[in-house]
Amino acid sequence: MGNVSSDLALHNTSTHACIVDGYPAFTLHSAAGTVLPTHIRLDALPVPTLIVQPGGWVHSELRYSTDIPGSGEPMSGPCEPLAAYTLATVAGSSGTVRAMLDVPQPICSRGQVEAKPYASGPSSPTGG
């Protein structure tokens, strides 16, 4: 029981360098595509400006609970519907990226996710 750590990782598949800074913006979705409650809390950390070369990666470490119900959520069974993927955007971009969760799971407290700013690399040192 407790918090889950995972990474939202983005890969630059273009032929030019990109500038990324700030935090991820995303919405949680069910396998059927239903938009689920999503509330992103931003960690108060320094925000670097990253230059992501073609083939490079950035990631944001995310923390959330899958088994501790928030106020008004059921005390037995899943706290929320299962989230299967996110649709993420990067500041300054008009497109979205679909990022699958390894295993569909409920995100408790009405989809509350704590996010760290983007950092270089495909994953956090702790494996997110």
PDB file of C-alpha atoms in Angstrom:
ATOM      1  CA  MET A   1       0.000   0.000   0.000  1.00  0.00           C
ATOM      2  CA  GLY A   2       1.104   3.555  -0.527  1.00  0.00           C
ATOM      3  CA  ASN A   3       2.494   5.492  -3.422  1.00  0.00           C
ATOM      4  CA  VAL A   4       3.535   4.225  -6.822  1.00  0.00           C
ATOM      5  CA  SER A   5       6.436   5.833  -8.711  1.00  0.00           C
ATOM      6  CA  SER A   6       6.588   5.775 -12.478  1.00  0.00           C
ATOM      7  CA  ASP A   7       8.072   7.871 -15.250  1.00  0.00           C
ATOM      8  CA  LEU A   8       6.390   9.643 -18.122  1.00  0.00           C
ATOM      9  CA  ALA A   9       9.156   9.427 -20.737  1.00  0.00           C
ATOM     10  CA  LEU A  10       9.211  11.231 -24.084  1.00  0.00           C
ATOM     11  CA  HIS A  11      11.519  10.334 -27.002  1.00  0.00           C
ATOM     12  CA  ASN A  12      12.525  12.915 -29.612  1.00  0.00           C
ATOM     13  CA  THR A  13      11.912  11.058 -32.863  1.00  0.00           C
ATOM     14  CA  SER A  14      12.266  14.198 -34.993  1.00  0.00           C
ATOM     15  CA  THR A  15      15.322  15.255 -36.988  1.00  0.00           C
ATOM     16  CA  HIS A  16      15.842  18.467 -34.995  1.00  0.00           C
ATOM     17  CA  ALA A  17      16.635  19.373 -31.389  1.00  0.00           C
ATOM     18  CA  CYS A  18      13.732  20.376 -29.133  1.00  0.00           C
ATOM     19  CA  ILE A  19      13.655  22.575 -26.054  1.00  0.00           C
ATOM     20  CA  VAL A  20      11.682  21.179 -23.114  1.00  0.00           C
ATOM     21  CA  ASP A  21      11.138  22.740 -19.723  1.00  0.00           C
ATOM     22  CA  GLY A  22       8.531  22.686 -17.023  1.00  0.00           C
ATOM     23  CA  TYR A  23       6.209  19.903 -16.030  1.00  0.00           C
ATOM     24  CA  PRO A  24       4.138  17.396 -17.974  1.00  0.00           C
ATOM     25  CA  ALA A  25       0.522  18.121 -18.736  1.00  0.00           C
ATOM     26  CA  PHE A  26      -1.680  15.096 -19.304  1.00  0.00           C
ATOM     27  CA  THR A  27      -5.089  13.535 -18.869  1.00  0.00           C
ATOM     28  CA  LEU A  28      -5.805  10.000 -17.684  1.00  0.00           C
ATOM     29  CA  HIS A  29      -7.960   7.761 -19.914  1.00  0.00           C
ATOM     30  CA  SER A  30      -9.672   4.394 -19.570  1.00  0.00           C
ATOM     31  CA  ALA A  31      -8.992   1.614 -22.093  1.00  0.00           C
ATOM     32  CA  ALA A  32     -12.254   2.637 -23.815  1.00  0.00           C
ATOM     33  CA  GLY A  33     -10.984   6.226 -24.173  1.00  0.00           C
ATOM     34  CA  THR A  34     -13.082   7.822 -21.435  1.00  0.00           C
ATOM     35  CA  VAL A  35     -11.367  10.848 -19.881  1.00  0.00           C
ATOM     36  CA  LEU A  36     -10.862  10.159 -16.166  1.00  0.00           C
ATOM     37  CA  PRO A  37     -10.414  12.643 -13.315  1.00  0.00           C
ATOM     38  CA  THR A  38      -6.856  14.011 -13.480  1.00  0.00           C
ATOM     39  CA  HIS A  39      -5.297  16.418 -10.976  1.00  0.00           C
ATOM     40  CA  ILE A  40      -1.571  17.108 -11.352  1.00  0.00           C
ATOM     41  CA  ARG A  41       0.304  18.488  -8.324  1.00  0.00           C
ATOM     42  CA  LEU A  42       3.649  20.063  -9.220  1.00  0.00           C
ATOM     43  CA  ASP A  43       6.681  19.398  -7.021  1.00  0.00           C
ATOM     44  CA  ALA A  44       8.338  22.698  -6.090  1.00  0.00           C
ATOM     45  CA  LEU A  45      11.736  21.927  -7.613  1.00  0.00           C
ATOM     46  CA  PRO A  46      14.057  23.939  -9.874  1.00  0.00           C
ATOM     47  CA  VAL A  47      12.921  23.654 -13.491  1.00  0.00           C
ATOM     48  CA  PRO A  48      15.787  23.137 -15.951  1.00  0.00           C
ATOM     49  CA  THR A  49      15.614  24.062 -19.629  1.00  0.00           C
ATOM     50  CA  LEU A  50      16.580  20.937 -21.559  1.00  0.00           C
ATOM     51  CA  ILE A  51      17.785  20.633 -25.145  1.00  0.00           C
ATOM     52  CA  VAL A  52      16.715  17.228 -26.420  1.00  0.00           C
ATOM     53  CA  GLN A  53      18.719  16.124 -29.434  1.00  0.00           C
ATOM     54  CA  PRO A  54      17.220  13.794 -32.078  1.00  0.00           C
ATOM     55  CA  GLY A  55      16.987  10.349 -30.476  1.00  0.00           C
ATOM     56  CA  GLY A  56      17.200  11.852 -26.976  1.00  0.00           C
ATOM     57  CA  TRP A  57      14.834  11.365 -24.058  1.00  0.00           C
ATOM     58  CA  VAL A  58      13.289  13.367 -21.220  1.00  0.00           C
ATOM     59  CA  HIS A  59      11.147  12.110 -18.377  1.00  0.00           C
ATOM     60  CA  SER A  60       9.091  13.311 -15.444  1.00  0.00           C
ATOM     61  CA  GLU A  61       8.856  11.204 -12.304  1.00  0.00           C
ATOM     62  CA  LEU A  62       5.259  10.743 -11.196  1.00  0.00           C
ATOM     63  CA  ARG A  63       3.880   9.564  -7.845  1.00  0.00           C
ATOM     64  CA  TYR A  64       0.322   8.495  -7.124  1.00  0.00           C
ATOM     65  CA  SER A  65      -1.722   6.085  -5.030  1.00  0.00           C
ATOM     66  CA  THR A  66      -3.594   3.098  -6.443  1.00  0.00           C
ATOM     67  CA  ASP A  67      -5.035   1.801  -3.180  1.00  0.00           C
ATOM     68  CA  ILE A  68      -5.593   4.610  -0.645  1.00  0.00           C
ATOM     69  CA  PRO A  69      -9.029   6.134  -1.311  1.00  0.00           C
ATOM     70  CA  GLY A  70      -9.413   9.903  -1.133  1.00  0.00           C
ATOM     71  CA  SER A  71     -12.346  11.811   0.310  1.00  0.00           C
ATOM     72  CA  GLY A  72     -15.633  10.586  -1.173  1.00  0.00           C
ATOM     73  CA  GLU A  73     -14.102   7.523  -2.868  1.00  0.00           C
ATOM     74  CA  PRO A  74     -15.248   3.937  -2.098  1.00  0.00           C
ATOM     75  CA  MET A  75     -13.501   2.271   0.852  1.00  0.00           C
ATOM     76  CA  SER A  76     -13.685  -1.152  -0.823  1.00  0.00           C
ATOM     77  CA  GLY A  77     -12.910  -2.061  -4.417  1.00  0.00           C
ATOM     78  CA  PRO A  78     -11.136   0.317  -6.803  1.00  0.00           C
ATOM     79  CA  CYS A  79     -11.080   3.975  -5.722  1.00  0.00           C
ATOM     80  CA  GLU A  80     -11.496   5.145  -9.350  1.00  0.00           C
ATOM     81  CA  PRO A  81     -11.982   3.518 -12.785  1.00  0.00           C
ATOM     82  CA  LEU A  82      -8.847   1.905 -14.226  1.00  0.00           C
ATOM     83  CA  ALA A  83      -6.535   4.280 -16.088  1.00  0.00           C
ATOM     84  CA  ALA A  84      -4.941   2.600 -19.123  1.00  0.00           C
ATOM     85  CA  TYR A  85      -3.075   5.500 -20.750  1.00  0.00           C
ATOM     86  CA  THR A  86      -2.382   9.228 -20.665  1.00  0.00           C
ATOM     87  CA  LEU A  87      -2.520  11.847 -23.383  1.00  0.00           C
ATOM     88  CA  ALA A  88       0.436  14.117 -22.655  1.00  0.00           C
ATOM     89  CA  THR A  89       1.478  17.469 -24.090  1.00  0.00           C
ATOM     90  CA  VAL A  90       4.761  19.364 -23.880  1.00  0.00           C
ATOM     91  CA  ALA A  91       4.777  23.132 -23.379  1.00  0.00           C
ATOM     92  CA  GLY A  92       5.100  24.864 -26.728  1.00  0.00           C
ATOM     93  CA  SER A  93       3.761  21.866 -28.651  1.00  0.00           C
ATOM     94  CA  SER A  94       0.308  21.535 -30.150  1.00  0.00           C
ATOM     95  CA  GLY A  95       0.371  17.741 -30.360  1.00  0.00           C
ATOM     96  CA  THR A  96      -0.324  15.029 -27.818  1.00  0.00           C
ATOM     97  CA  VAL A  97       1.528  11.825 -27.062  1.00  0.00           C
ATOM     98  CA  ARG A  98      -0.269   8.673 -25.971  1.00  0.00           C
ATOM     99  CA  ALA A  99       1.653   6.999 -23.122  1.00  0.00           C
ATOM    100  CA  MET A 100       0.422   3.578 -21.986  1.00  0.00           C
ATOM    101  CA  LEU A 101       0.499   2.538 -18.329  1.00  0.00           C
ATOM    102  CA  ASP A 102       2.321  -0.782 -17.920  1.00  0.00           C
ATOM    103  CA  VAL A 103      -0.769  -2.175 -16.186  1.00  0.00           C
ATOM    104  CA  PRO A 104      -4.181  -0.430 -16.085  1.00  0.00           C
ATOM    105  CA  GLN A 105      -4.797   0.788 -12.529  1.00  0.00           C
ATOM    106  CA  PRO A 106      -6.957   3.156 -10.513  1.00  0.00           C
ATOM    107  CA  ILE A 107      -5.423   6.528  -9.611  1.00  0.00           C
ATOM    108  CA  CYS A 108      -6.929   7.456  -6.224  1.00  0.00           C
ATOM    109  CA  SER A 109      -7.848  10.883  -4.828  1.00  0.00           C
ATOM    110  CA  ARG A 110      -9.706  11.726  -8.039  1.00  0.00           C
ATOM    111  CA  GLY A 111      -6.688  11.068 -10.244  1.00  0.00           C
ATOM    112  CA  GLN A 112      -4.173  13.008  -8.146  1.00  0.00           C
ATOM    113  CA  VAL A 113      -0.646  12.673  -9.531  1.00  0.00           C
ATOM    114  CA  GLU A 114       2.435  14.417  -8.137  1.00  0.00           C
ATOM    115  CA  ALA A 115       4.834  15.379 -10.958  1.00  0.00           C
ATOM    116  CA  LYS A 116       8.470  16.448 -10.927  1.00  0.00           C
ATOM    117  CA  PRO A 117       9.846  18.737 -13.663  1.00  0.00           C
ATOM    118  CA  TYR A 118      11.199  17.142 -16.819  1.00  0.00           C
ATOM    119  CA  ALA A 119      14.760  15.802 -16.519  1.00  0.00           C
ATOM    120  CA  SER A 120      17.176  14.375 -19.093  1.00  0.00           C
ATOM    121  CA  GLY A 121      17.171  10.654 -19.848  1.00  0.00           C
ATOM    122  CA  PRO A 122      14.607   7.900 -20.385  1.00  0.00           C
ATOM    123  CA  SER A 123      13.943   7.275 -16.677  1.00  0.00           C
ATOM    124  CA  SER A 124      14.663   8.473 -13.162  1.00  0.00           C
ATOM    125  CA  PRO A 125      17.717   7.073 -11.336  1.00  0.00           C
ATOM    126  CA  THR A 126      15.415   5.112  -9.011  1.00  0.00           C
ATOM    127  CA  GLY A 127      13.635   3.571 -11.979  1.00  0.00           C
ATOM    128  CA  GLY A 128      10.495   5.631 -11.454  1.00  0.00           C
TER     129      GLY A 128
END
